[in-house]
Amino acid sequence: VRTYTDEAETGTNDDREGFLEMIADSKNGDFNTVLVHKSDRFARNKWDAAIYKKALHDNDVKLIYVMQPMLSEDTPEAVLMEGIFESLDHYYSLNLGREVMKGHNANARECKHNGGRPPLGYDVDPVTKTYLLNEHEARAVKLIFEMYAEGSSYNSIVRHLNEKGLKTKTGGVFSRNSISDILRNEKYLGIYIYNRTLRKVKGNRNHRVNKPEDQIIRIPGGMPQIIDKDLWDKVQTKIQTRSRKPGERARNRATRQYLLSGKIFCGSCG
């Protein structure tokens, strides 16, 4: 007898350690029955339910729903009822997500924090749920933008911040990735943004891929501004220049240091 649990994990996908361990162990012949509280504890995605029920079936393991014993019977009616319950579970999950998104959109239009960790430089008012300026962290954000605008590399910025004992929002040391994300975050311009990034299949956000503009909520002035527009534009231009293809960059690179190297840039190509 073993208990496989996934505390506070959603059943909307199969990215659950205990669940996947149970499926893997079913191949070993250690057990021939799996007891589940209800069908929605097994899966809230009808495709996952079908795939993993077949995996258990192929391993000669019977699935029994404790609170829905009628679904565990080996009859045509039980198969029909099980399919109905799985569809209901899937519907409940999708509808819940839709209702949660409606609430989040309403919060966003009032420039309220919608959960998760606020960016470096900001705190959240526990009463109003709006963003507050964190002066200490904001100084680190300004330093990052200023150093990059003056020509510092990611590595030198990281080294400088860590030498000064400055920390990320989680209290850790800075890395190249954290610098890159900060330099691209429009919130530092005072623009409140919600629903910008695209979700992957497993539910995680891909911060490098944006949704269409008509799905993104943007409210200028919706949060405290840390970086002025001139500095922001200078940094974004430099990011674009540095991110060009290696061949393009090589053709335009000076072969020696000039008096104004790193200080003056071409108005056409940056």
Coordinates of C-alpha atoms in Angstrom, one line a residue:
V1 CA 0.0 0.0 0.0
R2 CA 1.3 3.4 -1.0
T3 CA -0.1 6.9 -0.9
Y4 CA 0.7 9.3 -3.8
T5 CA 0.0 12.9 -3.1
D6 CA 0.5 16.3 -4.8
E7 CA -0.3 19.0 -2.2
A8 CA -1.8 22.2 -3.7
E9 CA -1.2 21.0 -7.3
T10 CA -3.8 21.5 -9.9
G11 CA -5.3 18.6 -11.8
T12 CA -5.5 20.5 -15.0
N13 CA -2.2 19.1 -16.2
D14 CA 0.0 16.1 -15.7
D15 CA 2.9 18.0 -14.3
R16 CA 2.5 16.4 -10.8
E17 CA 5.3 14.5 -9.2
G18 CA 3.3 12.1 -7.1
F19 CA 0.8 11.4 -10.0
L20 CA 3.6 10.6 -12.5
E21 CA 5.4 8.5 -9.9
M22 CA 2.2 6.5 -9.5
I23 CA 1.9 5.9 -13.2
A24 CA 5.6 4.9 -13.4
D25 CA 5.2 2.5 -10.5
S26 CA 2.2 0.8 -12.1
K27 CA 4.5 -0.8 -14.6
N28 CA 6.3 -2.7 -11.8
G29 CA 3.4 -5.0 -10.8
D30 CA 3.6 -3.8 -7.2
F31 CA -0.2 -3.1 -7.1
N32 CA -3.2 -3.9 -9.2
T33 CA -5.6 -1.1 -8.0
V34 CA -5.5 2.6 -7.6
L35 CA -8.0 4.3 -5.3
V36 CA -8.9 8.0 -6.1
H37 CA -11.2 10.2 -4.1
K38 CA -13.1 11.5 -7.2
S39 CA -12.6 11.7 -11.0
D40 CA -11.5 15.3 -10.8
R41 CA -8.6 14.2 -8.4
F42 CA -7.2 12.0 -11.2
A43 CA -7.4 14.6 -13.9
R44 CA -9.3 17.7 -14.9
N45 CA -8.2 17.5 -18.5
K46 CA -10.2 14.9 -20.5
W47 CA -7.2 14.1 -22.7
D48 CA -4.9 13.5 -19.8
A49 CA -7.6 11.3 -18.2
A50 CA -7.8 9.2 -21.3
I51 CA -4.1 8.8 -21.8
Y52 CA -3.3 7.8 -18.2
K53 CA -6.3 5.6 -17.7
K54 CA -5.1 3.6 -20.8
A55 CA -1.6 3.5 -19.2
L56 CA -3.0 2.0 -16.1
H57 CA -5.2 -0.4 -18.1
D58 CA -2.2 -1.6 -20.1
N59 CA -0.4 -2.3 -16.8
D60 CA -3.4 -4.3 -15.6
V61 CA -4.2 -1.7 -12.9
K62 CA -7.8 -1.0 -12.1
L63 CA -8.9 2.6 -11.3
I64 CA -11.6 3.0 -8.6
Y65 CA -13.2 6.3 -7.7
V66 CA -14.1 6.1 -4.0
M67 CA -16.9 8.7 -4.0
Q68 CA -18.2 7.6 -7.4
P69 CA -18.3 3.8 -7.3
M70 CA -20.7 3.6 -10.2
L71 CA -17.9 4.8 -12.5
S72 CA -15.7 1.9 -11.6
E73 CA -18.1 -0.8 -12.8
D74 CA -17.2 -2.7 -15.9
T75 CA -20.4 -1.9 -17.9
P76 CA -21.3 0.2 -21.0
E77 CA -23.3 2.5 -18.7
A78 CA -20.3 3.1 -16.4
V79 CA -18.1 4.0 -19.4
L80 CA -20.7 6.5 -20.6
M81 CA -21.1 8.0 -17.1
E82 CA -17.3 8.2 -16.7
G83 CA -17.0 10.1 -19.9
I84 CA -19.7 12.6 -18.8
F85 CA -18.0 13.2 -15.4
E86 CA -14.7 13.7 -17.1
S87 CA -16.3 16.3 -19.5
L88 CA -17.9 18.0 -16.5
D89 CA -14.5 18.1 -14.7
H90 CA -12.9 19.6 -17.8
Y91 CA -15.7 22.2 -18.1
Y92 CA -15.5 23.2 -14.5
S93 CA -11.7 23.8 -14.8
L94 CA -12.1 25.9 -18.0
N95 CA -15.0 27.9 -16.6
L96 CA -13.2 28.5 -13.3
G97 CA -10.2 29.8 -15.3
R98 CA -12.5 32.1 -17.3
E99 CA -14.1 33.5 -14.1
V100 CA -10.7 34.0 -12.5
M101 CA -9.5 35.9 -15.6
K102 CA -12.6 38.2 -15.5
G103 CA -11.7 39.1 -11.9
H104 CA -8.1 39.6 -12.8
N105 CA -9.0 41.9 -15.7
A106 CA -11.2 43.9 -13.4
N107 CA -8.3 44.3 -11.0
A108 CA -6.0 45.2 -13.8
R109 CA -8.2 48.1 -15.0
E110 CA -7.8 49.5 -11.5
C111 CA -4.0 49.0 -11.7
K112 CA -4.1 46.5 -8.8
H113 CA -1.6 43.7 -8.2
N114 CA -2.9 40.4 -9.5
G115 CA -0.7 38.0 -7.5
G116 CA 2.8 36.7 -7.8
R117 CA 6.0 38.6 -6.9
P118 CA 6.1 42.3 -7.7
P119 CA 9.1 43.5 -9.8
L120 CA 12.3 44.7 -8.1
G121 CA 11.7 48.3 -7.1
Y122 CA 8.0 47.8 -6.0
D123 CA 6.0 46.6 -3.1
V124 CA 2.2 46.1 -2.9
D125 CA -0.1 48.0 -0.6
P126 CA -1.8 45.3 1.6
V127 CA -5.0 47.2 1.7
T128 CA -5.5 48.7 -1.8
K129 CA -3.4 46.1 -3.7
T130 CA -1.8 48.8 -5.7
Y131 CA 2.0 49.2 -6.3
L132 CA 4.2 51.2 -4.0
L133 CA 7.7 52.4 -4.7
N134 CA 10.5 50.6 -2.8
E135 CA 13.1 53.4 -2.6
H136 CA 16.0 51.1 -1.8
E137 CA 15.3 48.6 -4.6
A138 CA 14.5 51.4 -7.0
R139 CA 18.0 52.8 -6.6
A140 CA 19.3 49.4 -7.8
V141 CA 17.0 49.5 -10.8
K142 CA 18.2 53.0 -11.8
L143 CA 21.8 51.9 -11.4
I144 CA 21.3 49.0 -13.8
F145 CA 19.7 51.2 -16.4
E146 CA 22.4 53.9 -16.1
M147 CA 25.3 51.5 -16.2
Y148 CA 23.9 49.7 -19.3
A149 CA 23.2 53.1 -21.0
E150 CA 26.8 54.1 -20.4
G151 CA 28.1 50.9 -22.1
S152 CA 28.5 48.4 -19.3
S153 CA 28.0 44.8 -20.1
Y154 CA 25.7 42.4 -18.3
N155 CA 28.6 40.7 -16.6
S156 CA 30.1 44.0 -15.3
I157 CA 26.7 45.2 -14.0
V158 CA 26.1 41.9 -12.3
R159 CA 29.6 42.0 -10.7
H160 CA 29.1 45.6 -9.5
L161 CA 25.7 44.9 -8.0
N162 CA 26.9 41.8 -6.2
E163 CA 30.0 43.6 -4.9
K164 CA 27.8 46.3 -3.5
G165 CA 25.7 43.7 -1.7
L166 CA 22.5 44.5 -3.6
K167 CA 20.0 41.7 -3.9
T168 CA 17.3 40.6 -6.2
K169 CA 13.6 40.6 -5.2
T170 CA 14.0 37.1 -3.8
G171 CA 17.1 38.1 -1.8
G172 CA 19.5 36.3 -4.1
V173 CA 22.5 37.5 -6.2
F174 CA 22.0 39.0 -9.6
S175 CA 22.6 37.1 -12.8
R176 CA 22.7 38.0 -16.5
N177 CA 19.1 36.9 -17.0
S178 CA 17.8 39.1 -14.1
I179 CA 19.5 42.1 -15.7
S180 CA 18.0 41.3 -19.1
D181 CA 14.5 41.1 -17.7
I182 CA 14.8 44.3 -15.8
L183 CA 16.0 46.3 -18.8
R184 CA 13.0 45.2 -20.8
N185 CA 10.3 45.7 -18.2
E186 CA 8.0 48.6 -19.2
K187 CA 6.6 48.9 -15.7
Y188 CA 9.7 50.9 -14.8
L189 CA 8.3 53.6 -17.2
G190 CA 5.2 53.8 -15.0
I191 CA 3.1 51.6 -17.4
Y192 CA 0.8 49.1 -15.7
I193 CA 0.8 45.9 -17.8
Y194 CA -1.3 42.8 -17.4
N195 CA -1.8 39.7 -19.5
R196 CA 1.2 40.4 -21.7
T197 CA 3.0 37.0 -21.9
L198 CA 1.8 33.9 -23.6
R199 CA 1.2 30.7 -21.6
K200 CA 2.8 27.4 -22.6
V201 CA 0.9 24.2 -22.8
K202 CA 1.8 23.2 -19.2
G203 CA 0.6 26.6 -17.9
N204 CA 3.9 28.3 -17.4
R205 CA 4.5 31.7 -18.8
N206 CA 7.0 32.3 -21.6
H207 CA 8.2 35.8 -20.8
R208 CA 9.9 36.1 -24.2
V209 CA 6.6 35.8 -26.2
N210 CA 3.9 38.5 -26.1
K211 CA 0.2 38.1 -26.7
P212 CA -1.5 40.2 -29.4
E213 CA -1.7 43.9 -28.4
D214 CA -5.5 43.8 -28.2
Q215 CA -5.3 41.2 -25.4
I216 CA -2.8 43.2 -23.3
I217 CA -4.0 45.7 -20.7
R218 CA -1.6 48.7 -20.7
I219 CA -2.3 51.7 -18.5
P220 CA 0.3 54.6 -18.6
G221 CA 0.8 56.2 -15.2
G222 CA -0.8 53.1 -13.5
M223 CA 2.2 52.6 -11.2
P224 CA 5.1 54.6 -9.8
Q225 CA 7.7 55.5 -12.5
I226 CA 11.3 54.7 -11.8
I227 CA 13.0 55.3 -15.2
D228 CA 12.5 58.4 -17.3
K229 CA 11.6 58.1 -21.0
D230 CA 15.0 59.3 -22.3
L231 CA 17.0 56.8 -20.4
W232 CA 14.5 54.0 -21.3
D233 CA 14.8 54.8 -25.0
K234 CA 18.6 54.9 -24.9
V235 CA 18.7 51.5 -23.2
Q236 CA 16.2 49.9 -25.7
T237 CA 18.2 51.3 -28.6
K238 CA 21.4 49.8 -27.2
I239 CA 19.7 46.4 -26.6
Q240 CA 18.5 46.4 -30.2
T241 CA 22.0 47.2 -31.5
R242 CA 23.7 44.5 -29.4
S243 CA 21.1 41.9 -30.3
R244 CA 21.8 42.1 -34.1
K245 CA 23.3 39.1 -35.9
P246 CA 27.0 38.6 -35.3
G247 CA 27.8 39.3 -39.0
E248 CA 25.9 42.6 -39.0
R249 CA 27.6 43.7 -35.8
A250 CA 31.0 42.8 -37.1
R251 CA 30.6 44.9 -40.3
N252 CA 29.9 48.0 -38.3
R253 CA 32.4 47.5 -35.4
A254 CA 35.3 49.9 -35.2
T255 CA 38.7 48.3 -35.3
R256 CA 40.1 50.7 -32.7
Q257 CA 39.0 52.9 -29.8
Y258 CA 38.1 56.5 -30.9
L259 CA 37.6 59.5 -28.7
L260 CA 33.8 59.2 -28.8
S261 CA 33.6 55.3 -28.9
G262 CA 30.5 54.2 -26.9
K263 CA 29.3 57.9 -26.6
I264 CA 28.0 58.7 -30.1
F265 CA 25.9 56.4 -32.3
C266 CA 24.7 56.3 -35.9
G267 CA 21.2 57.7 -36.2
S268 CA 20.3 55.1 -38.9
C269 CA 21.6 51.8 -37.6
G270 CA 22.2 52.7 -33.9

